[in-house]
CSV table of C-alpha atoms in Angstrom, one decimal:
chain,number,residue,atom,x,y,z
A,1,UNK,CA,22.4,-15.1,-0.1
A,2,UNK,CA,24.5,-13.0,-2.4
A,3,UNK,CA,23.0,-10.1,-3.4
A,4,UNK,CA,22.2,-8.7,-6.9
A,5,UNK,CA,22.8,-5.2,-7.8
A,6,UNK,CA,20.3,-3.9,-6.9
A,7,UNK,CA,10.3,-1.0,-7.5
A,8,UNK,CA,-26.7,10.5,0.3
A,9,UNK,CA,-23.5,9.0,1.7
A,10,UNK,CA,-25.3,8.0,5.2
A,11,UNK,CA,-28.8,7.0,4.1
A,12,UNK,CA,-30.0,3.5,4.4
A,13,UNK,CA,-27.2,2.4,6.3
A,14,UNK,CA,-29.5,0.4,8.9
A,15,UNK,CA,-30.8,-1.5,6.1
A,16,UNK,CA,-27.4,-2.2,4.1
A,17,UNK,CA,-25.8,-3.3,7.3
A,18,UNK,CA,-28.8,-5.6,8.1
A,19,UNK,CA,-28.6,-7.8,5.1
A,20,UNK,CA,-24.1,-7.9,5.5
A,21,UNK,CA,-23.3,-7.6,8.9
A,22,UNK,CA,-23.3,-12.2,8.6
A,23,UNK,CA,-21.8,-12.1,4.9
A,24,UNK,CA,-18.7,-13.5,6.4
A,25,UNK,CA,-17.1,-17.0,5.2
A,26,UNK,CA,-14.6,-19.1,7.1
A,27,UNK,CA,-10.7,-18.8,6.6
A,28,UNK,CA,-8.9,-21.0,4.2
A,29,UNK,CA,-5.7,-21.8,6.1
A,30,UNK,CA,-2.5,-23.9,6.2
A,31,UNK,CA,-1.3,-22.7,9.8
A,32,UNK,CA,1.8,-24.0,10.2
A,33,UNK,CA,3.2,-23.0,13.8
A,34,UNK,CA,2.8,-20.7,16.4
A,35,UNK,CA,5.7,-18.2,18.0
A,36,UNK,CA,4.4,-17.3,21.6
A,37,UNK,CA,7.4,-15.0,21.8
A,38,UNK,CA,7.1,-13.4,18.4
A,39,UNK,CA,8.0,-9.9,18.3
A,40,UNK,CA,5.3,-8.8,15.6
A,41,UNK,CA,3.8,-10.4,12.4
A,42,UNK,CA,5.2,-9.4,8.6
A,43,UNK,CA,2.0,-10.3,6.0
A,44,UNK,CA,2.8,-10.7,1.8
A,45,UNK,CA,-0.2,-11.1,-0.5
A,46,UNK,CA,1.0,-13.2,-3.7
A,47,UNK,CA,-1.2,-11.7,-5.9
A,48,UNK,CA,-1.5,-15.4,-7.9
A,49,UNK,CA,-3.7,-15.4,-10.4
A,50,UNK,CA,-4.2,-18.8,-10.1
A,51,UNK,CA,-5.4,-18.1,-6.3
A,52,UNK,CA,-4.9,-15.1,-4.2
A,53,UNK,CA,-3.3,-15.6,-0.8
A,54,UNK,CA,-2.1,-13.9,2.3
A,55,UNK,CA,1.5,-15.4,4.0
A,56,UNK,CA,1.9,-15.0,7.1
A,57,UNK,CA,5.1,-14.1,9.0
A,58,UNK,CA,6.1,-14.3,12.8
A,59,UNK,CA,9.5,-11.7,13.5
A,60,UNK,CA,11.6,-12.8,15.6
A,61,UNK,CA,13.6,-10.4,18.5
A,62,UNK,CA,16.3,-10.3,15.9
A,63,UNK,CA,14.3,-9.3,12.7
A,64,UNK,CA,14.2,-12.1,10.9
A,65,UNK,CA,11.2,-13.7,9.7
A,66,UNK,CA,9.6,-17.2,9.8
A,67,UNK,CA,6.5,-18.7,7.5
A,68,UNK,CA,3.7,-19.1,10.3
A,69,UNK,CA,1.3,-20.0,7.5
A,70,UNK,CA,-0.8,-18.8,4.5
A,71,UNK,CA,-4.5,-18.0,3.6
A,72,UNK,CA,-6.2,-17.7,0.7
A,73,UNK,CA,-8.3,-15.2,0.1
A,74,UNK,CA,-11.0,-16.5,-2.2
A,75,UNK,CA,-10.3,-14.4,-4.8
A,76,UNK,CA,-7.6,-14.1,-7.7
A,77,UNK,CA,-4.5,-12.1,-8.1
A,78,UNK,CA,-4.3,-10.4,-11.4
A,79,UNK,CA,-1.5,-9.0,-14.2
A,80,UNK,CA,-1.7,-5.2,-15.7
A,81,UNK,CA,0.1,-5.1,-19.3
A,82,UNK,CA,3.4,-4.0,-19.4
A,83,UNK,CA,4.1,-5.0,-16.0
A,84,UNK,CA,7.1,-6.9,-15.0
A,85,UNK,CA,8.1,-7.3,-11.1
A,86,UNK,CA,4.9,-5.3,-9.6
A,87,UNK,CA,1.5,-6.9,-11.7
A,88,UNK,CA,-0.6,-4.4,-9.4
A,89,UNK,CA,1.3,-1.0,-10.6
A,90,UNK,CA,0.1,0.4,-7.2
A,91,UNK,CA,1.3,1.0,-3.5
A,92,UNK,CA,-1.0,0.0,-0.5
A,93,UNK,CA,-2.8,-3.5,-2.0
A,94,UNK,CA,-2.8,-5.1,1.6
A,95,UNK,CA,-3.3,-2.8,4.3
A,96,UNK,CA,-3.3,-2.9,8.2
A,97,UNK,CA,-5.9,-1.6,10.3
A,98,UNK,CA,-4.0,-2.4,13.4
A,99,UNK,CA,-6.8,-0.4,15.7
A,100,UNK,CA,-9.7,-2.4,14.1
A,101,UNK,CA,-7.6,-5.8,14.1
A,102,UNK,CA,-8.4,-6.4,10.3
A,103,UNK,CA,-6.3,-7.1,6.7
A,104,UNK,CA,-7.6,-5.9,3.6
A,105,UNK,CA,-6.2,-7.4,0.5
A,106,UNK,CA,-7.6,-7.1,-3.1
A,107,UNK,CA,-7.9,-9.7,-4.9
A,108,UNK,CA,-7.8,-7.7,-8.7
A,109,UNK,CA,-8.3,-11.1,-11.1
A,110,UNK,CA,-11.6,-10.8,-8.8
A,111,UNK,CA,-12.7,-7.6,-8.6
A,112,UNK,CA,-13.2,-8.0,-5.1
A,113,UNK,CA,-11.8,-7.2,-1.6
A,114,UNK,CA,-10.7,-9.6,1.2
A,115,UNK,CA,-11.4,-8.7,5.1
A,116,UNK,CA,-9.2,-11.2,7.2
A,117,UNK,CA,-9.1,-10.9,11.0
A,118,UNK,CA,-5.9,-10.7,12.5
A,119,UNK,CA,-5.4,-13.7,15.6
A,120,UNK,CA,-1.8,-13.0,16.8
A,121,UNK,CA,0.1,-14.8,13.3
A,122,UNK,CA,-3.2,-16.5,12.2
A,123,UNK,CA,-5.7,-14.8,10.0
A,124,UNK,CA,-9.4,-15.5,10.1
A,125,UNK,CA,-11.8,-14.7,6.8
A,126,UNK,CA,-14.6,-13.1,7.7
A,127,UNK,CA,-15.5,-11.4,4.0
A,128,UNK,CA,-15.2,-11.7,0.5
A,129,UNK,CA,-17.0,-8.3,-1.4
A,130,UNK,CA,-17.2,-6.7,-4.3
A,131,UNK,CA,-15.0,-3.7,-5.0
A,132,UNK,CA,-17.3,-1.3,-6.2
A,133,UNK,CA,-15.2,-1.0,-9.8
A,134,UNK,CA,-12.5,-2.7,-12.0
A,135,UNK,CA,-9.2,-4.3,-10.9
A,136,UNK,CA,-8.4,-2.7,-7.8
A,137,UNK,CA,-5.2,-2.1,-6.5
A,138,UNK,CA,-4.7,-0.2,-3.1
A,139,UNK,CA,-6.5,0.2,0.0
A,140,UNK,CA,-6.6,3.2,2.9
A,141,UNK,CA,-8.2,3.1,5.9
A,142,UNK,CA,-8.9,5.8,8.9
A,143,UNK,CA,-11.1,5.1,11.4
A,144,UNK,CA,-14.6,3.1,10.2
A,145,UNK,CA,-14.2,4.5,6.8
A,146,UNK,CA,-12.2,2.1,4.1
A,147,UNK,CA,-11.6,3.4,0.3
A,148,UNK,CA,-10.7,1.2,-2.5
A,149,UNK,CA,-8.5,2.5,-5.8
A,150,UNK,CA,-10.0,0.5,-9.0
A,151,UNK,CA,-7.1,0.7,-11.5
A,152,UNK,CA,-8.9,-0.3,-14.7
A,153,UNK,CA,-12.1,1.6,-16.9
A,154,UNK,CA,-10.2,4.6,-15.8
A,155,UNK,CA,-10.1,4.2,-12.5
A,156,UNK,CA,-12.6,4.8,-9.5
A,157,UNK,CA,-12.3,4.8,-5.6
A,158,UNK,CA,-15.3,3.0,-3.7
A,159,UNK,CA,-15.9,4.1,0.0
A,160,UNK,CA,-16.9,1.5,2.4
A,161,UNK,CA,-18.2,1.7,6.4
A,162,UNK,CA,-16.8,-0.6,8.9
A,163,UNK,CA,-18.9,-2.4,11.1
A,164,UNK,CA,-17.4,-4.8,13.3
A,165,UNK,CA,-14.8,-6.9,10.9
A,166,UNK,CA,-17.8,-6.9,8.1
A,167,UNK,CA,-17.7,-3.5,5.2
A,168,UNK,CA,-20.7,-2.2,3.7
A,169,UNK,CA,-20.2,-0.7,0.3
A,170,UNK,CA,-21.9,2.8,0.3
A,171,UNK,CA,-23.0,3.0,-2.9
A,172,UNK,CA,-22.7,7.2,-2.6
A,173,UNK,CA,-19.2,7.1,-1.9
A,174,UNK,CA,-18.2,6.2,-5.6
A,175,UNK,CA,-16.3,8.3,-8.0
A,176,UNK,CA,-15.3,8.0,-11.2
A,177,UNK,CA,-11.5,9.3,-11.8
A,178,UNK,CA,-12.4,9.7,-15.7
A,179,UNK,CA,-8.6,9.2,-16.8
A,180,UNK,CA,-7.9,7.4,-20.5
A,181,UNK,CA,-9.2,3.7,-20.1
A,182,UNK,CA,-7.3,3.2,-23.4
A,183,UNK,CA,-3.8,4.4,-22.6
A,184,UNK,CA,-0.9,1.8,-22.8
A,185,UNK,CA,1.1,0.5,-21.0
A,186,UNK,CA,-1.5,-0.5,-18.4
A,187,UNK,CA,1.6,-0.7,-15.7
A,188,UNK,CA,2.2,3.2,-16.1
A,189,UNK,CA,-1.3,4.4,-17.3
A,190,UNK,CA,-3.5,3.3,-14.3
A,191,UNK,CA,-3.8,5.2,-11.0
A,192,UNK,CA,-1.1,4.0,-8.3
A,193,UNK,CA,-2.5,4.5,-4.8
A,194,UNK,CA,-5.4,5.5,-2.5
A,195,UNK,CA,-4.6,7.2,0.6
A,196,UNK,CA,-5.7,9.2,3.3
A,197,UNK,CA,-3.9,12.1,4.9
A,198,UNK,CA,-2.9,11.5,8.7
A,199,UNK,CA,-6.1,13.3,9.7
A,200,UNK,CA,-8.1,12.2,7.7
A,201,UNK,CA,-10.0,15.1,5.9
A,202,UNK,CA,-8.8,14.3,2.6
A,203,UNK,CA,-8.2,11.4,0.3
A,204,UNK,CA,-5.2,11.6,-2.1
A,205,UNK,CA,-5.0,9.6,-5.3
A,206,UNK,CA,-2.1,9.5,-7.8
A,207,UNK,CA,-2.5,8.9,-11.5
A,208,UNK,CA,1.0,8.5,-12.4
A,209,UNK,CA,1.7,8.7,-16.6
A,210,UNK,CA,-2.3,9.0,-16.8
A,211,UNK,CA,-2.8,12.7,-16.0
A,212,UNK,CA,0.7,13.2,-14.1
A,213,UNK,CA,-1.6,14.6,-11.0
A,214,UNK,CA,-2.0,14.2,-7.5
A,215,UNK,CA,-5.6,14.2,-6.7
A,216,UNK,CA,-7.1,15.5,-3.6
A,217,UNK,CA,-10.8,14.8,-2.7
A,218,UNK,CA,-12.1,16.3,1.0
A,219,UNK,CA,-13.7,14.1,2.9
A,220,UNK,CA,-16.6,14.9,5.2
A,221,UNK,CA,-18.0,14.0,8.9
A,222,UNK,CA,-19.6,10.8,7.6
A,223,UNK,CA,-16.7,9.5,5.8
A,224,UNK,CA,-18.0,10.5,2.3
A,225,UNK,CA,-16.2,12.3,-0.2
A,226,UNK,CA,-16.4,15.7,-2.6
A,227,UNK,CA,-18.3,15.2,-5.9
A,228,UNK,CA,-15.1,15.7,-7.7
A,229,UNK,CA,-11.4,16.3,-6.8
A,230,UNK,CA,-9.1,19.4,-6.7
A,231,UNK,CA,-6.2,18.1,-9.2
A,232,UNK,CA,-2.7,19.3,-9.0
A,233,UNK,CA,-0.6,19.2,-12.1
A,234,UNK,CA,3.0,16.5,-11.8
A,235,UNK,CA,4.1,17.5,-15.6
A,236,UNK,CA,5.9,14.4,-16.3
A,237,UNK,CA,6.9,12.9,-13.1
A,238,UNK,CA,4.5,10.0,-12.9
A,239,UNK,CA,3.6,10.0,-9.7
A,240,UNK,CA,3.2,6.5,-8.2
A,241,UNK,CA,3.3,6.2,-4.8
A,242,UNK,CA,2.8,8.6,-1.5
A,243,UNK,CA,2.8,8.6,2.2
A,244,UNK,CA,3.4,11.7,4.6
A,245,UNK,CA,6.7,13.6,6.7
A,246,UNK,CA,6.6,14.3,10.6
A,247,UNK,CA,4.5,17.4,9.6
A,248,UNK,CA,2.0,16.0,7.0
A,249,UNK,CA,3.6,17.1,3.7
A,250,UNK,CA,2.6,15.0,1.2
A,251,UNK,CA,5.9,12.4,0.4
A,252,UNK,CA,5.0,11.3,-3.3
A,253,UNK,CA,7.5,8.6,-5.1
A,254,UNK,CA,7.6,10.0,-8.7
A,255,UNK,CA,8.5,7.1,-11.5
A,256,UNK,CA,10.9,9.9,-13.2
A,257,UNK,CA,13.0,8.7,-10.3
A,258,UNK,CA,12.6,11.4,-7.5
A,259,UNK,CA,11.1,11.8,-4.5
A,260,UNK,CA,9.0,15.0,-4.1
A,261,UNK,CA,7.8,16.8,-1.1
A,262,UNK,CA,4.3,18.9,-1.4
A,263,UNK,CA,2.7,20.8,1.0
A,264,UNK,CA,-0.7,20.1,1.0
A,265,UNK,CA,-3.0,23.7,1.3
A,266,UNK,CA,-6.5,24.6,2.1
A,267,UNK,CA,-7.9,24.9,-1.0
A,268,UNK,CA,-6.8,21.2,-1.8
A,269,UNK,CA,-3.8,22.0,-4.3
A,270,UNK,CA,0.0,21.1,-3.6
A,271,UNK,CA,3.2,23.2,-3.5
A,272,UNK,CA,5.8,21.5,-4.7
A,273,UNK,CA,8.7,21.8,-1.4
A,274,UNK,CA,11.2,19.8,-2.5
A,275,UNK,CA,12.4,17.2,-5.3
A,276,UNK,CA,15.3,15.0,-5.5
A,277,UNK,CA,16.3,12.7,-7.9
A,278,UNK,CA,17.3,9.3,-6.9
A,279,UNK,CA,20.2,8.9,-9.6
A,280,UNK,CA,18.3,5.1,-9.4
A,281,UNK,CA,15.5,3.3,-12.3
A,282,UNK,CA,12.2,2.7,-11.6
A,283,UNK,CA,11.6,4.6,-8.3
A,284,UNK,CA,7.7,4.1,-7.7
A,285,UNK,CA,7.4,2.8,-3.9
A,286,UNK,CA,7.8,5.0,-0.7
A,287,UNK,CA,7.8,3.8,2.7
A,288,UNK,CA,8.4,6.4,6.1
A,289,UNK,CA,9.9,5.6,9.4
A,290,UNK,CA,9.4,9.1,11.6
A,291,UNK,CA,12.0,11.4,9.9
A,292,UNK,CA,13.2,8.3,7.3
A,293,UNK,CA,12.2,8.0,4.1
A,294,UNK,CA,12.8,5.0,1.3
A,295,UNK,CA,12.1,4.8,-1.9
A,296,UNK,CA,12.0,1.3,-3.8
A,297,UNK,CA,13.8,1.0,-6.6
A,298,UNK,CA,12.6,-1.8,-8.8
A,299,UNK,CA,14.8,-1.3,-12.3
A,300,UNK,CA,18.0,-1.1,-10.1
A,301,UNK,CA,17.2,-3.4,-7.1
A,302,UNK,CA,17.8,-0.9,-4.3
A,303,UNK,CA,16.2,1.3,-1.6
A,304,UNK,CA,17.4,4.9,-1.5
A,305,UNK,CA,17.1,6.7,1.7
A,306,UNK,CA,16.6,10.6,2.7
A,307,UNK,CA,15.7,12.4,5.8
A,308,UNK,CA,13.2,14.8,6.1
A,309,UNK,CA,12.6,15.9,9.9
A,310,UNK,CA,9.2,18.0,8.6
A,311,UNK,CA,9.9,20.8,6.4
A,312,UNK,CA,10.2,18.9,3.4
A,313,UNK,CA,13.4,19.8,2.3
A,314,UNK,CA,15.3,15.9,1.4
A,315,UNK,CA,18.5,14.9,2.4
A,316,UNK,CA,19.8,12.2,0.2
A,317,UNK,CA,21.7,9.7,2.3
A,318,UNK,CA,22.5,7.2,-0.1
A,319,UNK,CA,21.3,3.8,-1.4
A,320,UNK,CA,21.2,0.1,-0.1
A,321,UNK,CA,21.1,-2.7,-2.1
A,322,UNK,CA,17.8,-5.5,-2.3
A,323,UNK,CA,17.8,-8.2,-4.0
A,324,UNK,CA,15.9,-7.8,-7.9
A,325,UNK,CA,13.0,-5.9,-8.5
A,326,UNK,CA,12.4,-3.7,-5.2
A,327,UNK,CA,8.8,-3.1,-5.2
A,328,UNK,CA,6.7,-1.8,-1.8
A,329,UNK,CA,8.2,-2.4,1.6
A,330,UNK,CA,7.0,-1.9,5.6
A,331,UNK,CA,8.5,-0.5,8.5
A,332,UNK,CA,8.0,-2.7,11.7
A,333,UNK,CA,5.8,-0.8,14.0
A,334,UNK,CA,8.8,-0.6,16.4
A,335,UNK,CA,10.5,1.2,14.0
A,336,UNK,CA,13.4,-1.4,14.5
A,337,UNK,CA,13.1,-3.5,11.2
A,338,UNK,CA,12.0,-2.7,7.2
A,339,UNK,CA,10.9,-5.2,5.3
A,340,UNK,CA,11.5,-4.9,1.2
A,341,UNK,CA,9.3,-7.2,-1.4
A,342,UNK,CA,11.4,-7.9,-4.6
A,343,UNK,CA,9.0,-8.9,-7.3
A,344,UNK,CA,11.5,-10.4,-9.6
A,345,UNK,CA,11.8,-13.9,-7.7
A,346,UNK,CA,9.3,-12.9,-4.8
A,347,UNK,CA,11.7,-12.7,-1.9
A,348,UNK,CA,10.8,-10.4,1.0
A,349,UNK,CA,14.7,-9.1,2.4
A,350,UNK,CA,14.7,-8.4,6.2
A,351,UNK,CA,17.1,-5.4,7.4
A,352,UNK,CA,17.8,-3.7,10.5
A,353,UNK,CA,17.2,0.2,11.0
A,354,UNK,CA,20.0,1.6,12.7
A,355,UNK,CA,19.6,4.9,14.8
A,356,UNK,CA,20.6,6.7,11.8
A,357,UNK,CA,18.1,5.3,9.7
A,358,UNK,CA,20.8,3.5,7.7
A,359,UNK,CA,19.6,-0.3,6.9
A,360,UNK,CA,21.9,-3.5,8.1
A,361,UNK,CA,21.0,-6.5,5.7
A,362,UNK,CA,19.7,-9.6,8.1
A,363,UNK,CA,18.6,-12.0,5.4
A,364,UNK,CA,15.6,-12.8,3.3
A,365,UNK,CA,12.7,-15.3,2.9
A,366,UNK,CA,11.0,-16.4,-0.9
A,367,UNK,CA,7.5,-16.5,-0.6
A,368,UNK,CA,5.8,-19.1,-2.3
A,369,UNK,CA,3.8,-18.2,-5.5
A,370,UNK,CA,4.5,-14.8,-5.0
A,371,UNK,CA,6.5,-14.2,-8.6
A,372,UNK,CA,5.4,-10.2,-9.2
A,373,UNK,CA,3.0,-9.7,-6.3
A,374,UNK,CA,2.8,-6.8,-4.5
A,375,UNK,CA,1.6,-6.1,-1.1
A,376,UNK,CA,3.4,-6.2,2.2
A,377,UNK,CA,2.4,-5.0,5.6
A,378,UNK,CA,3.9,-5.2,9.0
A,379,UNK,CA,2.6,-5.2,12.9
């Protein structure tokens, strides 16, 4: 198509996994075909308030992308005020834990999280569960240790312990994020993303216009977390959305419209590296491929590329255009394709990475009932 121009932590454990290692429930599917030859799967949550689902995508040796078949999952999509083509306001709402072989998608109109297994391009429901807060809207995962972001009542992260394809909520792994439940617009005034650093001793959180910080909690052996962060200061550069360089710098997408480079130190506070402004509206989304980084620009429906080989020093290297309302996007785990989700009429645009990192548009697929949904992951 044409193109628009174009965002007590271990005790009782025994006991908790007892009574929810069998909480599972069947898989509510509409399979519709099977690619033997598939080169990898692409998965978009709708975020539907009128029923959360999952649709699945078989990519083909090309790039592009065909509807293998979609999966509710038994909970409701949901709508923060002010938002327009992202209703989540987050980064990181459906996550892949490609060692574990398991989804997570939250499912905000809910309050609950979804644990899909993944069957080649069929998923398979195995638990519905609470999400330990209000209106949660990101997921991170490293190792057996899964924490979820709650965006609303001024925000919380819940820790969870894998076991098997079932989580069991540790209710000790809670924390409150205290930040103003009352602030408005919700969109820019609840936290954006949950994440774990690469090695995952510490869990980073972003508040965006709520604080402007970047919160850093350590995390210990069992997977549980400090009683309260080390928070470093953003003065007005909503940050939104993070993920890491070659080197582990923290990459944060800052709704000013700039990406920022941090390096995270001992003591838990960030140096600011590096900051760029994207000369683009509504930058919130970052996505990495090795030395490539892309930011998703929703108010001007493009991705804007920069290199950073691990210093975190940027290299701006220009912008490609999406079609409206560029919210998150994935990398193919070969590194060979990127997949952008445009909230504005919930079409998912398919582009080649070329060797330089430079993006070769290959087409695009609408996913149904996926109008301002969020949430895109890629095997």
């Amino acid at each position: 198509m044409k193109k628009s121009a174009r965002l007590a932590a271990t005790g009782g454990l025994a006991a908790i996994a007892a009574t929810g290692l069998f909480a599972g429930t069947s898989a509510a599917a509409t399979p519709q075909h099977a690619t033997p030859h598939s080169a990898g799967n692409v998965f978009v949550q709708t975020d539907n308030t009128s029923g959360n689902s999952v649709v699945v995508y078989d990519r083909a040796a090309d790039g592009t992308l065909r509807q293998a078949g979609s999966y509710a999952t038994g909970g409701l999509g949901g709508v923060l005020s002010g938002s327009a083509v992202d209703h989540l306001g987050s980064q990181g709402s459906l996550t892949y834990d490609r060692a574990a072989g398991l989804l997570y998608a939250v499912n905000p109109g809910s309050n609950t999280v979804t644990v899909f297994a993944v069957e080649g391009d069929r998923l398979v429901r195995r638990e519905v569960l609470g999400s330990g807060g209000n209106f949660p809207v990101s997921v991170t995962v490293h190792g057996n240790v899964v924490y979820v972001l709650n965006a609303r009542d001024g925000g919380s992260v819940q820790g969870f312990l894998r076991l098997g394809s079932t989580l069991i909520r540790i209710p000790a792994w809670h924390r409150a994020l205290g930040l103003e439940a009352s602030e408005t617009p919700e969109f820019t005034s609840t936290p954006g993303q949950v994440a774990f650093t690469p090695d995952g001793s510490k869990l980073i959180v972003t508040t965006k216009n709520n604080g402007n910080s970047i919160d850093v909690f350590d995390v210990d052996f069992a997977g549980g977390i400090s009683a309260r962060p080390v928070v470093t200061s953003d003065p007005g550069a909503v940050p939104f959305a993070v993920t890491f360089d070659p080197r582990g710098h923290v990459v944060v997408a800052e709704g000013a419209n700039a990406l920022a480079t941090f390096t995270l130190n001992r003591n838990n506070t960030l140096t600011l590296v590096d900051r760029v402004a994207t000369g683009q509206s509504a930058t919130c989304w970052v996505s990495a491929d090795g030395s490539t980084l892309y930011t998703s620009n929703a108010g001007s429906g493009t991705l804007s590329r920069f290199q950073d080989g691990g210093s975190g020093q940027l290299t701006a290297q220009g912008n490609t255009a999406t079609d409206p309302g560029t919210v998150d996007a994935t990398v193919s785990s070969d590194g060979h394709e990127l997949f952008a989700q445009t909230g504005a009429n919930g079409v998912v645009d398919e582009f080649r990475v070329n060797a330089n990192g430079s993006l070769t548009e290959l087409g695009s697929v609408t996913v149904p009932g996926s109008v301002g949904g969020e949430g895109i992951a890629a095997s």
